[in-house]
XYZ file of C-alpha atoms in Angstrom:
575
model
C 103.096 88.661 111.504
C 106.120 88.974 109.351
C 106.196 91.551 106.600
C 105.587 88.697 103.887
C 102.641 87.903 105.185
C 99.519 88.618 103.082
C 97.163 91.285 105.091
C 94.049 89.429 107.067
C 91.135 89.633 104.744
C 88.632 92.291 105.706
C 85.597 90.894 107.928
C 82.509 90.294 106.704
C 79.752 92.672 107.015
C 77.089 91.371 108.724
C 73.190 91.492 107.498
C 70.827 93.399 109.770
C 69.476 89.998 110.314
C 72.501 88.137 111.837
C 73.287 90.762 113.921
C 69.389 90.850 115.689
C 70.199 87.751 115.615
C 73.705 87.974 117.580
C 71.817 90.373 119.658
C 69.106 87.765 120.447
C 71.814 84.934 121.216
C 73.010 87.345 124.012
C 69.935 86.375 126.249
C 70.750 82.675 126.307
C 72.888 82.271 130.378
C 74.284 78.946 131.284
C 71.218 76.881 131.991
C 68.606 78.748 130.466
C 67.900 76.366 127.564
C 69.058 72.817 128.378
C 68.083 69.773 125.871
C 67.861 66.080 126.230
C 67.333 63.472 123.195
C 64.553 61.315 123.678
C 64.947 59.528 120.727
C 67.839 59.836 118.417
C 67.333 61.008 114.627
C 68.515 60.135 111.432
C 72.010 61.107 109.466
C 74.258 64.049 110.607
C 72.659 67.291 108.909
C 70.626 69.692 110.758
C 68.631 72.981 109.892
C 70.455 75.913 108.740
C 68.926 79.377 107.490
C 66.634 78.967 104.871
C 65.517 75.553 105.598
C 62.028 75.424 106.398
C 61.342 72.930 109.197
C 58.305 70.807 110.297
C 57.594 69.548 113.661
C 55.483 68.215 116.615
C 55.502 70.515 119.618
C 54.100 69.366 123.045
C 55.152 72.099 125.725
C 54.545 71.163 129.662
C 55.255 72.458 133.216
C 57.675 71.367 135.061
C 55.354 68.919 136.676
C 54.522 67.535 133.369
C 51.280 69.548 132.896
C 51.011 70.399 129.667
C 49.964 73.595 128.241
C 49.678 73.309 124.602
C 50.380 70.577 122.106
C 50.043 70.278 118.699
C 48.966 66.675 118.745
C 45.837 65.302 118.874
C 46.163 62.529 121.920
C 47.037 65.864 123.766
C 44.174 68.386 122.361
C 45.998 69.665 119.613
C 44.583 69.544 116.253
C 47.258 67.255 114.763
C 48.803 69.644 112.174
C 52.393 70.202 112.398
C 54.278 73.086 112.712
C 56.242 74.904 109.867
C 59.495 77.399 110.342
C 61.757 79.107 107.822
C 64.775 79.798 110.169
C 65.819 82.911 109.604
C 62.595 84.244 108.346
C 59.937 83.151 110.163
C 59.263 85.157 113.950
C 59.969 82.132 117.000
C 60.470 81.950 120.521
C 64.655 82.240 121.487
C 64.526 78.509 122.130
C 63.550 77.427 119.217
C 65.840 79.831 117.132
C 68.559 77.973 119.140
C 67.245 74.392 119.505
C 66.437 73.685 115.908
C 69.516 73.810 114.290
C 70.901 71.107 116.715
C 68.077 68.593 115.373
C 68.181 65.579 113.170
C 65.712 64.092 111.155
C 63.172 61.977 113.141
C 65.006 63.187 116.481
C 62.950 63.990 119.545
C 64.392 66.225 122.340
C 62.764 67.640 125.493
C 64.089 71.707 125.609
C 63.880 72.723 129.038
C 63.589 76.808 128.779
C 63.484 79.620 131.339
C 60.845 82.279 130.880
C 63.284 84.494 129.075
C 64.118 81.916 126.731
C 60.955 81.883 125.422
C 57.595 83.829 125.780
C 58.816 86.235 128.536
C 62.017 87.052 126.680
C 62.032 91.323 126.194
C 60.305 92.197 122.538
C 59.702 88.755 121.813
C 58.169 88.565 118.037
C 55.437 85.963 118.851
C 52.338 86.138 121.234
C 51.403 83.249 123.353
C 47.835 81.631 123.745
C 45.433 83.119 126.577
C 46.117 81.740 129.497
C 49.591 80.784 128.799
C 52.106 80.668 131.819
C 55.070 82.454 129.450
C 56.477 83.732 133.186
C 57.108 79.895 133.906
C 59.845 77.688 133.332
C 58.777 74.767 130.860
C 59.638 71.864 129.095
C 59.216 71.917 125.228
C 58.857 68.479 123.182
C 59.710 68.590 119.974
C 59.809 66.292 117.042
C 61.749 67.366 113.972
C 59.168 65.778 111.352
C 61.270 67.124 108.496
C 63.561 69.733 106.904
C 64.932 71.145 103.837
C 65.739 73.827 101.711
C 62.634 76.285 101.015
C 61.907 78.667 98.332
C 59.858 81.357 99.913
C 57.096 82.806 97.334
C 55.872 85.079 99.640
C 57.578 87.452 102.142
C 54.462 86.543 104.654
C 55.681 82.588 104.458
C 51.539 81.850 103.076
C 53.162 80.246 100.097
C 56.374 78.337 100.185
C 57.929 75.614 98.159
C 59.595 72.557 98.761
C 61.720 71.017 94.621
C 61.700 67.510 94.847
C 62.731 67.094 91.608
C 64.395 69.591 89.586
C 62.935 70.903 86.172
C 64.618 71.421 83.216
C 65.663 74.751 82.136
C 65.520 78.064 83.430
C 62.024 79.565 82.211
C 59.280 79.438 84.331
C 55.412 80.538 83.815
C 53.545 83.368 84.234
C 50.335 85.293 83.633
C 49.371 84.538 81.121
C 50.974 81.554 80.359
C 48.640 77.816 79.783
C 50.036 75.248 82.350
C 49.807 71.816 81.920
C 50.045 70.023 85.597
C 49.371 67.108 87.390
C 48.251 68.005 91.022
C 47.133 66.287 94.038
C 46.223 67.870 97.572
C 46.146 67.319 101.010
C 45.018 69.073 104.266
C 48.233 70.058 107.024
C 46.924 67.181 109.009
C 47.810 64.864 105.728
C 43.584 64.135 104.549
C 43.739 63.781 100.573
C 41.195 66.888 99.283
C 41.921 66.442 95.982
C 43.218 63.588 94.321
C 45.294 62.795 91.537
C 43.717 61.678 88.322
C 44.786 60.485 85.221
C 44.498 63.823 82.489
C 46.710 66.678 84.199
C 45.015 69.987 85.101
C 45.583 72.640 82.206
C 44.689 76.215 83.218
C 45.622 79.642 82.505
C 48.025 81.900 85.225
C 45.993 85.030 86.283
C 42.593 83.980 85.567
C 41.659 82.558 88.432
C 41.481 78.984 87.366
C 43.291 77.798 90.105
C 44.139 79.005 93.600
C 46.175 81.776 94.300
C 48.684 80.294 96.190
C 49.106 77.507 93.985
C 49.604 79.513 90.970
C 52.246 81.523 92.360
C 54.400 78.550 93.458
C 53.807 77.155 89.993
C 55.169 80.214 88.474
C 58.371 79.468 90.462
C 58.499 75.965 88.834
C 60.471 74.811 85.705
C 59.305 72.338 82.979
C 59.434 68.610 84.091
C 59.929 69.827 88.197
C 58.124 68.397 90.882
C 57.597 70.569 94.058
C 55.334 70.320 97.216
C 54.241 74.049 97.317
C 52.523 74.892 101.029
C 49.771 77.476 100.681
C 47.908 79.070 103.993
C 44.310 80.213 103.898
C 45.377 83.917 103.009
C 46.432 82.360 99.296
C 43.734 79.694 99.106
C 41.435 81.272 96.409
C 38.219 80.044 94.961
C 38.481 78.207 91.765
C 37.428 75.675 88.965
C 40.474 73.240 90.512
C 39.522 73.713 93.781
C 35.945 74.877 94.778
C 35.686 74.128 98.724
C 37.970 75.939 101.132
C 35.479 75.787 103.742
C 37.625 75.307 107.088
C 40.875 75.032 105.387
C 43.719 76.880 107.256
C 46.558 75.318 105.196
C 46.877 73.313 101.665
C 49.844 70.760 100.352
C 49.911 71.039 96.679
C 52.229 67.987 95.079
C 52.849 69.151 91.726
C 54.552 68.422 88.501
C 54.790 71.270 86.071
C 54.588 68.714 82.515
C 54.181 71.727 80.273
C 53.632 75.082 79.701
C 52.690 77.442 76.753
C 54.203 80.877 76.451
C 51.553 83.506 76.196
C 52.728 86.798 76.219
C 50.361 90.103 76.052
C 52.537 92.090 74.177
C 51.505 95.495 74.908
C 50.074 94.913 78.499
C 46.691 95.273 76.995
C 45.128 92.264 75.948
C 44.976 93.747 72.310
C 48.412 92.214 70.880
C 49.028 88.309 71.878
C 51.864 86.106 71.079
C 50.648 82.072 71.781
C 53.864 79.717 71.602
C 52.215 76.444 69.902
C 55.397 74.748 69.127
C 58.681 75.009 71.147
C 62.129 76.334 69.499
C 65.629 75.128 70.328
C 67.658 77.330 72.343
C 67.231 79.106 75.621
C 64.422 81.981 76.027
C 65.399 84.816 75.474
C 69.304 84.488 75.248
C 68.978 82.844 71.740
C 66.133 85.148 70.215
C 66.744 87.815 67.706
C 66.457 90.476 70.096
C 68.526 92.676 67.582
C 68.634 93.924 64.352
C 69.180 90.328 62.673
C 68.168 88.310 58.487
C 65.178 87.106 59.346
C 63.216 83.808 57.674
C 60.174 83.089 58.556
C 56.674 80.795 57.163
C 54.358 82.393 57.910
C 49.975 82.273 57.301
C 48.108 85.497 57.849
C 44.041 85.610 57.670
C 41.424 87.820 59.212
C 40.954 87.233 62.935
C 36.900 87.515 62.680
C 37.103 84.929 59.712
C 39.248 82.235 60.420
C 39.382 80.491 56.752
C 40.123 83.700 54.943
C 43.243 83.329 54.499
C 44.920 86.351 52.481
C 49.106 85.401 52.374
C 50.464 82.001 52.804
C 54.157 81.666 52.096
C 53.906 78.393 51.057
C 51.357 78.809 48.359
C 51.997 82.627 47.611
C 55.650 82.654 47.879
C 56.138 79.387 45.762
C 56.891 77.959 49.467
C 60.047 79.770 49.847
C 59.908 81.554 53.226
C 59.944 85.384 54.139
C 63.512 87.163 54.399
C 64.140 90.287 56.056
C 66.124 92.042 58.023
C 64.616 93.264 61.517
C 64.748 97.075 62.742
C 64.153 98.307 58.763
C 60.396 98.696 59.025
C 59.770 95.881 56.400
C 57.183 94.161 58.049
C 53.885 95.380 60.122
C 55.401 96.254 63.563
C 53.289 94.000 65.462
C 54.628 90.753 63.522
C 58.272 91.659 63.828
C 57.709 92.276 67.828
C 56.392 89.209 68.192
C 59.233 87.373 65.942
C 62.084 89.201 68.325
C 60.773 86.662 70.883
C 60.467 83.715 68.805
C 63.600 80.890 69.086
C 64.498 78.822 65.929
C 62.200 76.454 64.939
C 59.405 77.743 67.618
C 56.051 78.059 65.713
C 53.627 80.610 67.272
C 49.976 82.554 66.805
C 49.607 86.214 66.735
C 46.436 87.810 67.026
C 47.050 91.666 66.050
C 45.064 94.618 66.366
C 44.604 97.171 63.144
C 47.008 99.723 64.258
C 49.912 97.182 64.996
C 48.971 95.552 61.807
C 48.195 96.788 58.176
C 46.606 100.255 59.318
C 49.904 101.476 59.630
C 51.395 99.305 56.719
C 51.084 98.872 52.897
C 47.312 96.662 53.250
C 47.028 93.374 51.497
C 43.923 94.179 49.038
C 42.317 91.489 50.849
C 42.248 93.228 54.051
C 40.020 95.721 54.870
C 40.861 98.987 56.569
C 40.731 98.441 60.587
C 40.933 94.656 60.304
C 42.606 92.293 63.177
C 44.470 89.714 61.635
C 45.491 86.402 63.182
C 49.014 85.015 61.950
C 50.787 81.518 62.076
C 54.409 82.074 62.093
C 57.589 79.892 61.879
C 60.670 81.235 62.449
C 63.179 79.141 60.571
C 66.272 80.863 61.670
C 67.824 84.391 61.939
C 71.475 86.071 61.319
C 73.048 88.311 63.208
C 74.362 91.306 61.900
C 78.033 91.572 60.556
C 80.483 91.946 63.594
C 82.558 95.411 62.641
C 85.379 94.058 64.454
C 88.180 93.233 62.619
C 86.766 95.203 59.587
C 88.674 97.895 57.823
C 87.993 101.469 58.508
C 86.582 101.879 55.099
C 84.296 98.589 55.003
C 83.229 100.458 58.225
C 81.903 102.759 57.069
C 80.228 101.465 53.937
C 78.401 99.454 56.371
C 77.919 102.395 58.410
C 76.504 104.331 55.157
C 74.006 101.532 54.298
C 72.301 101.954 57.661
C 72.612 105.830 57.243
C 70.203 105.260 54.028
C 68.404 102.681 55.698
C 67.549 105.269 58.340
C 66.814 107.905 55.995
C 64.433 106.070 54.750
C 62.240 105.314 57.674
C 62.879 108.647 58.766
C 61.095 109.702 55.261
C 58.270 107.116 56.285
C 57.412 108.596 59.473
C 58.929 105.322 61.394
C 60.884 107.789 63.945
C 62.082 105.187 66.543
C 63.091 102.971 64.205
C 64.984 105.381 62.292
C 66.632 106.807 65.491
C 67.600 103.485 66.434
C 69.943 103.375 62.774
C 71.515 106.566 63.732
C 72.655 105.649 66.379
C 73.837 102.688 64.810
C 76.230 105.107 62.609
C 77.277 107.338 65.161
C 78.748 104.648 66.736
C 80.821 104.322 64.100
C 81.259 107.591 63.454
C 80.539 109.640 66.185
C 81.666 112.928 64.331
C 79.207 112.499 61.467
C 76.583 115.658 60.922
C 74.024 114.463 59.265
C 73.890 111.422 61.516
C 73.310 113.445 64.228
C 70.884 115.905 62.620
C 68.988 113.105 61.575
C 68.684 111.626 65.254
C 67.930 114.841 66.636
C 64.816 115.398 64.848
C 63.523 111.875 65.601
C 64.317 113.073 69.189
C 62.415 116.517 68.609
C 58.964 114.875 66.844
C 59.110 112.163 69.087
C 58.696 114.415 72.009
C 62.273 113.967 73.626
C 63.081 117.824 72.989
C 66.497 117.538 75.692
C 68.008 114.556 74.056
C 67.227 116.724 70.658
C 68.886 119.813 71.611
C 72.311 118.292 72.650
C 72.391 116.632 69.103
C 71.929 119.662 67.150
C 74.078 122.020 69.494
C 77.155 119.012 69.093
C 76.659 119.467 65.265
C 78.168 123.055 65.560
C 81.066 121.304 67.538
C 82.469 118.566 65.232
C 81.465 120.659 61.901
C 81.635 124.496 62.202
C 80.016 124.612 58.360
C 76.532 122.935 60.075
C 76.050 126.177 61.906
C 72.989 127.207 59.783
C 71.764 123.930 59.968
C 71.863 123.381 63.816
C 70.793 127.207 64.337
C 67.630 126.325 62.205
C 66.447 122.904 63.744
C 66.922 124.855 67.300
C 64.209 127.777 66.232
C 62.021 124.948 64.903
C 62.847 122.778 68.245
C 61.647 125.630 70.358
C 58.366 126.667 68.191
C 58.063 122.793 68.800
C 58.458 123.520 72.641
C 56.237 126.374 72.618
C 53.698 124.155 71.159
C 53.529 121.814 73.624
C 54.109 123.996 76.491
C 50.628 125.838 75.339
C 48.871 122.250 74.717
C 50.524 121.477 78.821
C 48.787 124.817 79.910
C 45.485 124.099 78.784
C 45.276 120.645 79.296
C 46.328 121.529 83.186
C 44.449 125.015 83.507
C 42.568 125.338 86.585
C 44.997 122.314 88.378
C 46.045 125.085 90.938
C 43.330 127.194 91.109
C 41.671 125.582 94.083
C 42.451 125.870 98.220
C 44.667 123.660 99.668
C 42.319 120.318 100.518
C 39.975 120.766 97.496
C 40.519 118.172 94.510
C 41.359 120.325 90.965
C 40.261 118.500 87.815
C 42.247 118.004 84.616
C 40.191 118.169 81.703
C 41.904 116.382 78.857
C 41.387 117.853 75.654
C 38.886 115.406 73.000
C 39.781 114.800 69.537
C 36.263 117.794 68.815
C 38.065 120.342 71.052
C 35.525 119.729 74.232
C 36.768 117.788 77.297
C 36.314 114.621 77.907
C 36.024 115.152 81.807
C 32.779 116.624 82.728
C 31.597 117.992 86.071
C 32.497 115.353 88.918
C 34.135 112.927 86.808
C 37.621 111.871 87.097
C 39.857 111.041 84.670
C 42.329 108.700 84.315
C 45.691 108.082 82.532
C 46.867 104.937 81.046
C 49.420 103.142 83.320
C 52.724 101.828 82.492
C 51.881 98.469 80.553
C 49.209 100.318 78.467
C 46.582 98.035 80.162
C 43.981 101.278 80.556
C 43.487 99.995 84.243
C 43.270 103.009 86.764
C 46.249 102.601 89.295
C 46.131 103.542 92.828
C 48.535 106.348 94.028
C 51.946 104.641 95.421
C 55.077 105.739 96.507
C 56.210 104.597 93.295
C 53.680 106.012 91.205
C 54.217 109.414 93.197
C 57.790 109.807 91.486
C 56.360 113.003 89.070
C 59.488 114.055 87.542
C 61.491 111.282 86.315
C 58.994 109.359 85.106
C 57.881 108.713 81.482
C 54.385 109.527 80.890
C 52.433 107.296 78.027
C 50.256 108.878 75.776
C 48.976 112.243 75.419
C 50.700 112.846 78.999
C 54.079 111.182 77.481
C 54.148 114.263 74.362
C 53.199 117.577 77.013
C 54.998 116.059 79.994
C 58.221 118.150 79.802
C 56.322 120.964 79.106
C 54.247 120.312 82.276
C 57.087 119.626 84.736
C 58.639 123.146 84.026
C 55.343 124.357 84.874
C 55.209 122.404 87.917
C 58.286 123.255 88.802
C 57.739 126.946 88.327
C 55.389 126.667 90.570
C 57.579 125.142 93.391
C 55.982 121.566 92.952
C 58.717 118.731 93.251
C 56.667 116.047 93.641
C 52.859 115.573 91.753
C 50.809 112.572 90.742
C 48.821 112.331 87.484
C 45.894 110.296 88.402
C-alpha cells in the first residue's frame, strides 16, 4: 500500500446476533446439508434477515418415510409455516436453506442429524417420537416472503404493508379507528368477512382483539397490511367473539381513518377529541412553544350540553381569541390542549374544575367546581420573534417584557409558568440578578430546593451588591427544607422500625391530621401518568433516588432520600 493510499476503513462490529450466527454456520461440513430443486421458483430474490417467510414442510427418512408434514394429504393440519429469519429460533438447515429459495420454489434439503434436531444447543424441540439422531430429507415449499414488521418480540403479532399509508402518525390508546377488516384462519377459511360499513372502535378498550389492535397501531392512514396474530394475542371482543380452536388469525386491514384522542393527564379526567383534521404534520407543526395564538372557540357546561356560557362568534362579535401561550392567559387545561392542535384542526375538550375555571377568573355563568366541555378551532399561531440578528438593546427590551411577564405570574402563584420566562431572560442575559432570584424561588416553592440553591448562591457571583438578598432567600430556603424534612419524618415514621422480613406501613397524613392508612391497609401512590392505578414493583419502578415522585411524595421526596440515605438505603420502593 503506498503512502497515498487512504487507510482501510475500520471493520464492522458485528451484532451478538451475527456472530451466534457465524458460530452456528461453523457446524455445517461438506455434505451435511445438500439441496435439490424440485421445482423451480419465481424471479431472482430470496429471503434475507427480517423477511418473514411462509412455507410447506414435509420431512422423511431416507427411505421416504415420512415423519412429519405440515400438509394435510400427509397428516398435517394444512397450515403453513411462518419464520422471521433472524428472529425466529430454527433448525441449522433451515437458517441455511431459506435464504437460497425463490418464490414458489420447491427443494428437497437432505440434512445430517447435526444439521438439524441433533445439532449441540439447538433452540427448537422436536415432536415425540421424532428420529432427530437420523439423517433426513426435508421438503420444503417457499409459499411466500417479504419484509415483516415485528409487533411483538414473541413473533404472536407480525405485520405484512401491502400498501403504504400516508403520513407518519399512527394510532393509539385511545385513539377511534375507522377500518375495514376481513379474517381468515392459517389454513386460509374466511372467519370473518368483509362488509360494506368499516369497523370503528376504540384502541385499549377491548373492542377488538389484542393482537389486532396492536398491529393497527403500527399502521398509517390509508395503509393496508395483513397483520398475523397467534392465539396468545387473540382476545375476546365485540369484532370478534369466537376464538374457540383458533391457534392463528390473518387480519387484512385498511386503516381509512382515525381520530386523535389523547388523555391528557393519564387520567381519564382531561380529554382532547380531534373532530376535524389540521394541515401540517403532528406534532412538528404544533405550537409546542410559547407562540400568538387565535383560536374560535365554544365553551358550555359538560353536565348541560346547551348551556352555552362564551361563544366567540356571538360574544366576541365573531372575531376569534388572541393570545400568546406560556403567559397564563387562558385556563391551563385549554391552552394544553391547543399546544397539540395543528392549523385549522377543530377539536373537543372535556375539562375537569381544577384544570378549568377553579383555578381561573370564573365566567359568572359557571359555577364553582364545574367541568366544562369546549369546541375549539385553532386558526393559526406565531412564533415568537427570532433574537437573532437583533441588536443587543432590542434584546433586551424583549428580554425585559418577558421579565414583567414573569413577574407577573410569579405574583399570581403560576410558578412553572413563571420559571419557564426566567429562564427565557437568562438566556439572554445570563448575568441578570433579579432574573435569577426570581427563578430560584419558583424552584424553592415548587419543591426543587437544589436547583434553588445554585440560583441564589450564583447571584452573589455575578453581583456582589445581591449579597443580602441571596443570604436571605438561603435562610428562608432552608426553614423551607426543614419544613419538609419534618413533614418526610412523619409521613415515614415507623418505615424502619420493624425486623428484617416484616412489611412497615406508611401512613400518609389526611387533609384532618389522621391517616388515611389504617391497620392492614396499604396504601398506594399515584404512578407516573397520574392514572391513580397501583403499579407493581419493577426494576424500573425500584430506581428510588432519581426518580420524580408525583404528589404529596413529589414535595417531601428530597427530604426523604437524605433520610434514606442516612440510613444506608440506596435503593427503596414507594408502593
Amino acid at each position: 500500500m503506498s503512502h497515498d493510499d487512504p487507510p482501510p476503513a475500520p471493520a464492522k462490529k458485528k451484532s451478538p446476533a451475527e456472530e451466534a450466527a457465524e458460530k452456528r454456520r461453523e457446524k455445517l461440513t461438506p455434505g451435511s446439508l445438500m439441496k435439490a430443486v424440485i421445482r423451480s421458483g419465481r424471479g431472482d430474490a430470496t429471503p434475507a434477515d427480517g423477511d418473514q417467510v411462509i412455507l410447506h414442510c414435509t420431512i422423511r427418512t431416507m427411505e421416504g418415510i415420512v415423519v412429519n408434514s405440515t400438509r394435510r394429504e400427509h397428516g398435517g393440519k394444512g397450515i403453513p409455516l411462518r419464520f422471521v429469519l433472524g428472529k425466529s429460533k430454527m433448525i441449522l438447515g433451515f437458517a441455511e436453506g431459506f435464504p437460497t429459495m425463490l418464490k414458489g420454489e420447491i427443494a428437497m434439503f437432505k440434512m445430517e442429524p447435526k444439521i438439524h434436531y441433533a445439532e449441540d444447543d439447538c433452540p427448537v424441540t422436536p415432536p415425540d417420537g421424532f428420529p432427530k439422531d437420523d439423517e433426513l430429507q426435508f421438503e420444503v415449499e417457499m409459499l411466500d416472503f417479504f419484509k415483516a414488521k415485528v409487533v411483538t418480540e414473541d413473533l404472536g403479532v407480525v405485520k405484512k404493508i401491502v400498501d403504504e399509508g400516508k403520513g407518519w402518525e399512527t394510532p393509539r390508546e385511545p385513539y377511534e379507528v375507522t377500518a375495514r377488516i376481513t379474517a381468515r384462519t392459517a389454513d386460509g377459511k374466511e372467519i370473518l368477512p368483509s362488509k360494506e360499513v368499516p369497523y370503528f372502535f376504540t384502541l385499549g378498550k377491548s373492542e377488538a382483539p389484542k393482537g389486532l389492535e396492536m398491529g393497527i397501531g403500527t399502521m398509517a392512514r390509508k395503509e393496508k397490511a395483513t397483520i398475523y396474530v397467534t392465539s396468545t394475542y387473540l382476545t375476546e371482543s365485540s369484532v370478534m367473539p369466537q376464538l374457540e380452536g383458533l391457534e392463528e388469525v390473518h387480519f387484512e386491514v385498511e386503516l381509512v381513518q382515525f381520530t386523535q384522542v389523547r388523555d391528557m393527564l393519564g387520567d381519564g379526567r382531561l380529554i382532547k377529541r380531534r373532530v376535524v383534521d389540521g394541515s401540517g404534520e403532528f406534532p412538528m407543526d404544533c405550537p409546542l412553544h410559547d407562540s400568538l395564538l387565535r383560536v374560535h372557540y365554544k365553551g358550555m357546561l359538560l353536565d348541560e350540553p346547551k348551556s352555552v356560557f362564551y361563544d366567540t362568534q356571538i360574544d366576541n362579535d365573531g372575531e376569534p381569541l388572541e393570545f400568546c401561550s406560556g403567559e397564563g392567559l387562558v385556563p391551563e387545561g385549554f391552552e394544553m390542549c391547543v399546544r397539540l392542535m395543528l392549523p385549522g384542526e377543530k377539536s373537543i375538550v372535556t375539562c375537569p374544575p381544577d384544570f378549568a375555571y377553579d383555578k381561573f377568573p370564573r365566567p359568572v355563568n359557571v359555577p364553582e367546581g364545574a367541568h366544562v366541555r369546549w369546541e375549539i378551532e385553532l386558526l393559526g399561531f406565531e412564533v415568537p420573534k427570532d433574537w437573532t440578528g437583533l441588536t443587543f438593546k432590542e434584546i433586551m427590551e424583549e428580554a425585559d417584557k418577558i421579565k414583567n411577564t414573569g413577574n407577573r405570574l410569579f405574583k399570581e402563584g403560576k410558578f412553572e409558568l413563571a420559571k419557564a420566562k426566567y429562564e427565557k431572560v437568562l438566556d439572554a442575559n445570563p448575568v441578570h440578578v433579579k432574573a435569577l432570584y426570581r427563578r430560584g424561588m419558583s424552584y424553592m416553592l415548587g419543591g426543587d430546593f437544589d436547583d434553588a440553591k445554585n440560583d441564589f448562591e450564583k447571584m452573589v457571583t455575578v453581583d456582589k451588591s445581591s449579597e443580602p438578598d441571596a443570604t436571605a432567600a438561603l435562610v428562608k430556603l432552608k426553614q423551607k427544607e426543614q419544613e419538609i424534612e419534618k413533614k418526610a419524618r412523619k409521613q415515614f415514621k415507623g418505615l424502619f422500625d420493624k425486623k428484617p422480613g416484616e412489611i412497615s406501613e406508611v401512613g400518609m397524613e389526611s387533609k384532618n391530621g389522621g391517616d388515611t392508612a389504617g391497620s392492614g391497609e396499604a396504601v398506594t401512590s399515584r404512578d407516573r401518568d397520574g392514572s391513580g392505578k397501583s403499579s407493581p414493583p419493577s426494576a424500573e419502578s425500584d430506581h428510588a433516588f432519581d426518580e420524580e415522585k408525583p404528589g404529596l411524595i413529589g414535595r417531601i421526596w428530597p427530604s426523604a432520600r437524605r433520610i434514606f440515605s442516612s440510613l444506608g438505603l440506596n435503593r427503596c420502593t414507594i408502593l
